[in-house]
PDB file of C-alpha atoms in Angstrom:
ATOM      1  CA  UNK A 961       5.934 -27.651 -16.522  1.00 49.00           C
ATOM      2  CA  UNK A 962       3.251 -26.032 -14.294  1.00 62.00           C
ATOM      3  CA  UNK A 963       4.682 -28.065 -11.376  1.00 63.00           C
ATOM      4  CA  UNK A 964       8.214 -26.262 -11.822  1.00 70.00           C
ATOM      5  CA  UNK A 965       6.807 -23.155 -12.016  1.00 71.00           C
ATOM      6  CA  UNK A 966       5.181 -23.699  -8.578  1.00 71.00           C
ATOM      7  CA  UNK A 967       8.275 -24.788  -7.322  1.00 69.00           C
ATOM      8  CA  UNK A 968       9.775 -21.990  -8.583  1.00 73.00           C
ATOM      9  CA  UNK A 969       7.151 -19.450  -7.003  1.00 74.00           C
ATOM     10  CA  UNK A 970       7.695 -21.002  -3.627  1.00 69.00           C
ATOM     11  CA  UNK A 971      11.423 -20.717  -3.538  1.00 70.00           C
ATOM     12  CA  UNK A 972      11.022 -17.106  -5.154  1.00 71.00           C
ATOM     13  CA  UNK A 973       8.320 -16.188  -1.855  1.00 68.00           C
ATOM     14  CA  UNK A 974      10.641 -18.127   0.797  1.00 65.00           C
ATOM     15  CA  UNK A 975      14.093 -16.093  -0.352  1.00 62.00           C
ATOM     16  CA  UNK A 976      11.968 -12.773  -0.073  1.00 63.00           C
ATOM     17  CA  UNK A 977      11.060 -13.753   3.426  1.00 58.00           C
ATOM     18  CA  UNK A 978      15.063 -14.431   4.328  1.00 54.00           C
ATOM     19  CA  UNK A 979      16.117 -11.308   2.265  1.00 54.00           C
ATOM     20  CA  UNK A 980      13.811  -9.288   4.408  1.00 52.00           C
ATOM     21  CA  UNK A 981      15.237 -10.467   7.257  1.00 50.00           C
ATOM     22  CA  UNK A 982      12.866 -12.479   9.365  1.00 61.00           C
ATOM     23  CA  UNK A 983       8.948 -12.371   9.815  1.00 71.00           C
ATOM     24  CA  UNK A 984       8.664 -10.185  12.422  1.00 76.00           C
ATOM     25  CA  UNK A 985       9.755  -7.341   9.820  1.00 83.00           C
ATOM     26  CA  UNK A 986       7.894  -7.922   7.188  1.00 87.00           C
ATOM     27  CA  UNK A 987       5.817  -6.053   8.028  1.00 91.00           C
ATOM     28  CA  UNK A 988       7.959  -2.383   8.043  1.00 93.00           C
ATOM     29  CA  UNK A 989       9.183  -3.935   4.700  1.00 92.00           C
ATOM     30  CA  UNK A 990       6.486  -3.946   3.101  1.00 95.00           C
ATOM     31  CA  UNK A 991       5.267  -0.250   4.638  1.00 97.00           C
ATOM     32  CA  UNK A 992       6.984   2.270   1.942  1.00 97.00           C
ATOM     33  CA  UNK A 993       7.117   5.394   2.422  1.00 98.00           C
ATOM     34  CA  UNK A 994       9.323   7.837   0.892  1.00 98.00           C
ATOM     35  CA  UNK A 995       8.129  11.324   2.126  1.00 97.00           C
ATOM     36  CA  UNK A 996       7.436  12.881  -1.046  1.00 97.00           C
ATOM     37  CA  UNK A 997       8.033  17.292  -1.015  1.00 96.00           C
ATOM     38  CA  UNK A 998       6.832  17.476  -4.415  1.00 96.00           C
ATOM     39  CA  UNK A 999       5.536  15.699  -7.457  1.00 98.00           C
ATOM     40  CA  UNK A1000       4.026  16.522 -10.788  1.00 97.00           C
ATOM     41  CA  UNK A1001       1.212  14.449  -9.982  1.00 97.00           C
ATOM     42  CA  UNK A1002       0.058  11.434  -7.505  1.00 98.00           C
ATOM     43  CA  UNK A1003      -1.470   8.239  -8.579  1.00 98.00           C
ATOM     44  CA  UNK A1004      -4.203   6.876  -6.166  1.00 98.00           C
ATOM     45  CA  UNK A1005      -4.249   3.338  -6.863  1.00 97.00           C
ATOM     46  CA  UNK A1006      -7.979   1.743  -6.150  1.00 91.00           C
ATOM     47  CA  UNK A1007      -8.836  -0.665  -3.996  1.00 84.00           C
ATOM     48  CA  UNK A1008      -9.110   0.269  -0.291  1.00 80.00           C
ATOM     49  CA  UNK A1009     -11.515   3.625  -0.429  1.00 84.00           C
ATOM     50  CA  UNK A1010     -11.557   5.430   1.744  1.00 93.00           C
ATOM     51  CA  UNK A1011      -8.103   5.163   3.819  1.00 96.00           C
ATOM     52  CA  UNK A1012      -6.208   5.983   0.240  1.00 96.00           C
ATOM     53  CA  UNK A1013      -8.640   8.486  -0.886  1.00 97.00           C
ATOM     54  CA  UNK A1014      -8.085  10.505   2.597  1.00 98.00           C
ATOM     55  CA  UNK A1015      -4.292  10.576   2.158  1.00 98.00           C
ATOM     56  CA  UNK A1016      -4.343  11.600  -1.578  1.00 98.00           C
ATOM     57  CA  UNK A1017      -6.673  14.402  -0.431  1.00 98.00           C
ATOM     58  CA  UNK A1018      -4.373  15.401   2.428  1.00 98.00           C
ATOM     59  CA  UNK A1019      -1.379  15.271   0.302  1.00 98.00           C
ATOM     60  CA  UNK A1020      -3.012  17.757  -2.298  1.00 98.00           C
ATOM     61  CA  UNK A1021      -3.468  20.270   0.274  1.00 98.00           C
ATOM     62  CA  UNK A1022      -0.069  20.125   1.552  1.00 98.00           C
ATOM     63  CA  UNK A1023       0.886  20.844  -1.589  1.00 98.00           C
ATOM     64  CA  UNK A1024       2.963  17.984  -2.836  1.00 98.00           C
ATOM     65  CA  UNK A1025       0.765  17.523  -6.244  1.00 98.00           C
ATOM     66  CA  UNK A1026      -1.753  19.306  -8.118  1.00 96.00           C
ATOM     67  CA  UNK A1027      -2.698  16.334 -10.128  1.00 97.00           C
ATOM     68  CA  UNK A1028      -5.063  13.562  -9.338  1.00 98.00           C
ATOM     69  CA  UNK A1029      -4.627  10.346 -11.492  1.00 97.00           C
ATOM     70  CA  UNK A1030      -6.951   7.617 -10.933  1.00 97.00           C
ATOM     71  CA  UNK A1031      -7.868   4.569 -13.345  1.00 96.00           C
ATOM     72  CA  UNK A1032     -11.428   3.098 -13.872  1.00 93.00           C
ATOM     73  CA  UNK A1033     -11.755   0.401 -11.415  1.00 89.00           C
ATOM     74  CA  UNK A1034     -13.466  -2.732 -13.241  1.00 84.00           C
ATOM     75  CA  UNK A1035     -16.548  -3.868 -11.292  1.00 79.00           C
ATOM     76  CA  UNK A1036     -17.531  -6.544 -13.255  1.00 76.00           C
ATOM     77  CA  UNK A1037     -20.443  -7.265 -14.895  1.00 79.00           C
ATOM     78  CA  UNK A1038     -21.985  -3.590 -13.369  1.00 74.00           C
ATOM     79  CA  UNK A1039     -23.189  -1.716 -16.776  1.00 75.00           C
ATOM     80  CA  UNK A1040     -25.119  -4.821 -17.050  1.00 82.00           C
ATOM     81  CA  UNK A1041     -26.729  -3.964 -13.538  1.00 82.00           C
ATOM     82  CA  UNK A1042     -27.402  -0.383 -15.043  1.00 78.00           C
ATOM     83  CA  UNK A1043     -28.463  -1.603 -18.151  1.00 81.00           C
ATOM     84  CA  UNK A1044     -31.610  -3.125 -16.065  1.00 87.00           C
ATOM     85  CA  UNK A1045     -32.539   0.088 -14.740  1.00 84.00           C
ATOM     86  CA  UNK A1046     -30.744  -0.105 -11.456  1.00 86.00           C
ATOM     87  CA  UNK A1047     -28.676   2.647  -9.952  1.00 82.00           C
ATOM     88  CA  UNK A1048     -25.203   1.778  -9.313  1.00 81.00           C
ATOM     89  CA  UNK A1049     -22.048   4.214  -8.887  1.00 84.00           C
ATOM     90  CA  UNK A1050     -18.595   2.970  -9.843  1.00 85.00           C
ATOM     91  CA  UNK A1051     -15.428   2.720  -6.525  1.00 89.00           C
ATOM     92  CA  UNK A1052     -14.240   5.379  -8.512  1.00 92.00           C
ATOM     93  CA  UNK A1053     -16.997   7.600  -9.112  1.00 92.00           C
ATOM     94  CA  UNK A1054     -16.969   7.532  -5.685  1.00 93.00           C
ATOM     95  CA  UNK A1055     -13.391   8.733  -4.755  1.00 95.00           C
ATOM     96  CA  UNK A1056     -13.499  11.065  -7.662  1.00 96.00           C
ATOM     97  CA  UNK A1057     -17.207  12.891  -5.553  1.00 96.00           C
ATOM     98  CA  UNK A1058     -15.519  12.209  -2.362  1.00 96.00           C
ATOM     99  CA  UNK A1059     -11.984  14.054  -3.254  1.00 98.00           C
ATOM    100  CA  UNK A1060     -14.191  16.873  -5.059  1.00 98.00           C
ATOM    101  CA  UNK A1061     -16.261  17.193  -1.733  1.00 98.00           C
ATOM    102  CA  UNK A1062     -13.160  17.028   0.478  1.00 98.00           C
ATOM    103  CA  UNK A1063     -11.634  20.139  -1.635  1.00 98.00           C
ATOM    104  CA  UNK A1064     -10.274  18.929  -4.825  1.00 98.00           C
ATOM    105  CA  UNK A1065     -10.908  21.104  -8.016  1.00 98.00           C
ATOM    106  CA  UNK A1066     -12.450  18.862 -10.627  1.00 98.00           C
ATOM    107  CA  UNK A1067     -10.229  19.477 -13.255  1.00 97.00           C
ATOM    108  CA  UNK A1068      -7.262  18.541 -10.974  1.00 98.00           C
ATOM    109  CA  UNK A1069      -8.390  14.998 -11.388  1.00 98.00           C
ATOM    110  CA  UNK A1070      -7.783  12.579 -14.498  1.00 97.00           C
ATOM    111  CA  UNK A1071      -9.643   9.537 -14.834  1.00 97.00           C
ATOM    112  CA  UNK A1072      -8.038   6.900 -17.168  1.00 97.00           C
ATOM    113  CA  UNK A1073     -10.523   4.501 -18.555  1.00 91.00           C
ATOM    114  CA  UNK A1074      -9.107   0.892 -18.503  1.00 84.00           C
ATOM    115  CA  UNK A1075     -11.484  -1.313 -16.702  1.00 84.00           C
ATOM    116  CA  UNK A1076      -8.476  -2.297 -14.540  1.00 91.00           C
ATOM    117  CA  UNK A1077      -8.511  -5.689 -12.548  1.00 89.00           C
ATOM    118  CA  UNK A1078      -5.575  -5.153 -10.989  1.00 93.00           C
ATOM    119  CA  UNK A1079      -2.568  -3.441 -10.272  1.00 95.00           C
ATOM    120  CA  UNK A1080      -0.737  -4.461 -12.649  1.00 95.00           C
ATOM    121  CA  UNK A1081      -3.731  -3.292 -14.875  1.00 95.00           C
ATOM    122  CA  UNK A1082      -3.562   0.627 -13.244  1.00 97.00           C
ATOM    123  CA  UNK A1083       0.021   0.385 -14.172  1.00 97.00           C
ATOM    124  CA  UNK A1084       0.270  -0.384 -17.811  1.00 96.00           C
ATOM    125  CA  UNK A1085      -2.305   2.085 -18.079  1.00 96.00           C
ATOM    126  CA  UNK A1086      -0.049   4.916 -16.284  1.00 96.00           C
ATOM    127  CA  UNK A1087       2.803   3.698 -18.088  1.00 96.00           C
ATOM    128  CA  UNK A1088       0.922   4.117 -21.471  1.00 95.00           C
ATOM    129  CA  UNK A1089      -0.579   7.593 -20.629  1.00 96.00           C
ATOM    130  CA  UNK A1090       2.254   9.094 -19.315  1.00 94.00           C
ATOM    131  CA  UNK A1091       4.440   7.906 -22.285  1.00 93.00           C
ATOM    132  CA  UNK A1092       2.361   9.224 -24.714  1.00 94.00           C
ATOM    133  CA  UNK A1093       1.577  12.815 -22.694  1.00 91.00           C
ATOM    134  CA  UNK A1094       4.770  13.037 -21.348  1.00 85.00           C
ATOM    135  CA  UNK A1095       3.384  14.792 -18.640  1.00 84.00           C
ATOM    136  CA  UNK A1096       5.303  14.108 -15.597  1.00 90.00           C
ATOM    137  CA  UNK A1097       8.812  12.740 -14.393  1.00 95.00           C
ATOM    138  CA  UNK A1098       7.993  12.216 -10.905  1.00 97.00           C
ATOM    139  CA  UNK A1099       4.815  10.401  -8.765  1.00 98.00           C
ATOM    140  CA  UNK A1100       3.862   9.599  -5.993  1.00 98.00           C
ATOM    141  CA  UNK A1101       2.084   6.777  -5.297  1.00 98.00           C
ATOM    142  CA  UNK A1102      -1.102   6.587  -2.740  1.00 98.00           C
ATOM    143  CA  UNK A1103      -2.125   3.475  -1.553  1.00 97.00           C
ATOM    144  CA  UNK A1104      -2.773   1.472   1.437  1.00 96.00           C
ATOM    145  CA  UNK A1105       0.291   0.832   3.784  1.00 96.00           C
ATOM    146  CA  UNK A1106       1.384  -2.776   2.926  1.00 96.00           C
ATOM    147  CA  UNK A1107       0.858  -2.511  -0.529  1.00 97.00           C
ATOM    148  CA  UNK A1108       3.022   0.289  -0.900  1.00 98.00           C
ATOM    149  CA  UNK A1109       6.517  -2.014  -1.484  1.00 97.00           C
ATOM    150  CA  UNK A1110       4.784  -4.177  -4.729  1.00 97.00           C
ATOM    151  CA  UNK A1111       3.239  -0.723  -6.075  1.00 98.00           C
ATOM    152  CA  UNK A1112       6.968   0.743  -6.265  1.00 98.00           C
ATOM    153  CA  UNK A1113       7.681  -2.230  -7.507  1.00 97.00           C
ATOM    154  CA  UNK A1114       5.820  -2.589  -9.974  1.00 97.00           C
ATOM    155  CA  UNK A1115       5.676   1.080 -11.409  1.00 97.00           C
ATOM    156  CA  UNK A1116       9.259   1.330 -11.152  1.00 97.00           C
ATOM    157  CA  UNK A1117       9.802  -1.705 -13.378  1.00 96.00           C
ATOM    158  CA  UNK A1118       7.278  -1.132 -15.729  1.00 96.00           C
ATOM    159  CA  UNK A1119       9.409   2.274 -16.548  1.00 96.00           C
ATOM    160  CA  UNK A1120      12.389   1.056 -16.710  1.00 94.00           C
ATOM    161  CA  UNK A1121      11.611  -1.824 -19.063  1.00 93.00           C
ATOM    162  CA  UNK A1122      10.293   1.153 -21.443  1.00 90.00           C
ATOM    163  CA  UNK A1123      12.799   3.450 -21.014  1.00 92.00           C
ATOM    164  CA  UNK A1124      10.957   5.763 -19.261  1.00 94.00           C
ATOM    165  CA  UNK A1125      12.762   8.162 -16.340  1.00 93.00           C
ATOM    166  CA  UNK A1126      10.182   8.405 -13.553  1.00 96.00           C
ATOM    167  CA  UNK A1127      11.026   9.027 -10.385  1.00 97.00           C
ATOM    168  CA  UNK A1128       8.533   7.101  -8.204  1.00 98.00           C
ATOM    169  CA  UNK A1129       7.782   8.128  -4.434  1.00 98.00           C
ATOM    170  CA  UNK A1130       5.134   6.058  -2.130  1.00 98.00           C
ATOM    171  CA  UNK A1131       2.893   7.155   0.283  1.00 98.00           C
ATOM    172  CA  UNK A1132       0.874   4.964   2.347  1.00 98.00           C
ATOM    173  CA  UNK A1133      -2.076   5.947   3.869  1.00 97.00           C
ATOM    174  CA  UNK A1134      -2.107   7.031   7.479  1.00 96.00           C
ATOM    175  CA  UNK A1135      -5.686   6.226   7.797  1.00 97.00           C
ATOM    176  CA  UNK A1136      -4.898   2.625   6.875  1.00 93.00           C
ATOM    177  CA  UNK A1137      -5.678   0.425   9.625  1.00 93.00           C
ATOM    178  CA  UNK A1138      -2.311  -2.011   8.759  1.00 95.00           C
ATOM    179  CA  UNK A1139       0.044  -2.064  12.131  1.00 95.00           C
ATOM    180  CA  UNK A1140       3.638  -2.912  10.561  1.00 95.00           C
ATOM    181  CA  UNK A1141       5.431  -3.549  13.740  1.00 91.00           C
ATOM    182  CA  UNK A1142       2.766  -5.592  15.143  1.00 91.00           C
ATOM    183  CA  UNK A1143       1.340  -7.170  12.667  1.00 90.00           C
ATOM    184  CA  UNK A1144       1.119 -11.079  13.764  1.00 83.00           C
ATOM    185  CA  UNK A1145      -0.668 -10.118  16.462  1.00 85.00           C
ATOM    186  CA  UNK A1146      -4.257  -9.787  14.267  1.00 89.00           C
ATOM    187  CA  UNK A1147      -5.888 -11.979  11.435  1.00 89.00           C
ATOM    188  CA  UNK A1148      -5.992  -8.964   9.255  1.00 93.00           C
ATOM    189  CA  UNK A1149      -2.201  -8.171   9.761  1.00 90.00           C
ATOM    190  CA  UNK A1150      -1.432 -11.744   8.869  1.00 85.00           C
ATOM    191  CA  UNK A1151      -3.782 -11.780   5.963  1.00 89.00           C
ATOM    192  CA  UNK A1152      -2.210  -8.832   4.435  1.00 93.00           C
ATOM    193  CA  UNK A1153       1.692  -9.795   4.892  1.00 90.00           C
ATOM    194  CA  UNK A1154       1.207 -13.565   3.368  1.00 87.00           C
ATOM    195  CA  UNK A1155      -1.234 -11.831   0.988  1.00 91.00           C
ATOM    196  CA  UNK A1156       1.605  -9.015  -0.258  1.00 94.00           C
ATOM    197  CA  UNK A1157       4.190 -11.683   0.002  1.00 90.00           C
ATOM    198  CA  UNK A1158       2.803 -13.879  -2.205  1.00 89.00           C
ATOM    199  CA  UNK A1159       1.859 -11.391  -4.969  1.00 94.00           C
ATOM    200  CA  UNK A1160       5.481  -9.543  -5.268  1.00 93.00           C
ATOM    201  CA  UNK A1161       6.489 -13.434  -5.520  1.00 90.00           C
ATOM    202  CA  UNK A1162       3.860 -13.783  -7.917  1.00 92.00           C
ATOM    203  CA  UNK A1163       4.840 -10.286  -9.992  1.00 94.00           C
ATOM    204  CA  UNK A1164       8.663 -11.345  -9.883  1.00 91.00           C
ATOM    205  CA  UNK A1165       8.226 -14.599 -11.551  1.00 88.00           C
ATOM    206  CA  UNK A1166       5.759 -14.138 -13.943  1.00 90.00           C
ATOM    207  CA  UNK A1167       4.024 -10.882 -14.515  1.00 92.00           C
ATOM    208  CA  UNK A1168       7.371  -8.577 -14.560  1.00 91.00           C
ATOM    209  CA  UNK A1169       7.568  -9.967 -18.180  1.00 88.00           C
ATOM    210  CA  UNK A1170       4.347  -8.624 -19.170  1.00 88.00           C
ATOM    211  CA  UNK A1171       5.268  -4.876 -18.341  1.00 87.00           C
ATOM    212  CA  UNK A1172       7.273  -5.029 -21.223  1.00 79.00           C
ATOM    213  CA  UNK A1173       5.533  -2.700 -23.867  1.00 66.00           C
TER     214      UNK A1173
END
């Protein structure tokens, strides 16, 4: 059974590479960007610091939200750390202090508590808060360049499966240090295309399901 499934994955990952239309491209693919005017709020997904927090804080100014949504980040075992007596802040502590220092009002920022693992974590927990506020019908989504195409994804199913009308518009960070035409050309480049690749394989054969409310 688990043998299939493998099989299943790799077929699933090698038909996204020929739908895409070579390897060379894979790269713009995976770099979405939809030029968001306006939205009732932006998501900044964690992960990369401070390339994503940089463009969320850009993007405020400019106007195109007045709402900051983040989700607690899980860190693992860290309350443990602080239980000792040591002093540790959480990834998104910090981007919340760092958006408030770059010009951010504090109350334009929501923190979700969740613990999130992943990003299929952040999203059932925006999926959950905005269906039971009901406070937006568009987002846009900051993150780091090639992660942009499995975010939109992701979000985009998620509302769909629960009925939920939300338009969602990506924008990856400028400051991100990702080169989408060129991307073969450095280890990092390489590690974040077969990286992305394998997780929207991975989210299109068996955690799609799970975004099902």
């Amino acid at each position: 059974m688990h043998k299939s499934r493998f099989v299943c994955f790799l077929i699933s990952a090698v038909l996204i590479v020929i739908y895409v239309g070579g390897c060379r491209r894979l790269g713009n693919w995976l770099v979405r960007d939809d030029k968001p005017e306006h939205a009732d709020a932006m998501v900044l997904l964690m992960g990369g610091i401070s390339d994503r927090v940089l463009q969320a804080v850009d993007l405020f100014h400019d106007g195109k939200a007045g709402r900051l949504i983040i989700v607690e980040e899980s860190m693992g075992p860290y309350k443990t750390i602080q239980a000792r007596g040591a002093t540790i802040i959480s990834n998104t502590t910090q981007i919340r202090n760092a958006a408030i220092s770059m010009g951010v009002p504090p109350d334009s920022i929501v923190i979700l508590e969740g613990d999130a693992r992943s990003t299929l974590s952040e999203v059932a927990i925006i999926r959950d808060f905005i269906a039971d506020n009901r406070m937006a019908d568009t987002l846009i989504l900051v993150t780091s360049a090639p992660h942009t195409q499995r975010a939109g994804m992701m979000f985009e199913s998620a509302f769909r499966a629960n009925d939920l009308r939300i338009e969602i518009l990506c924008s990856p960070s400028r400051y991100s240090s990702f080169n989408a035409k060129y991307w073969w050309r450095d280890k990092e480049g390489i590690q974040d295309v077969l990286s992305e690749i394998i997780k929207i394989g991975n989210f299109l054969m068996f955690e799609k399901r799970q975004l099902k409310n």
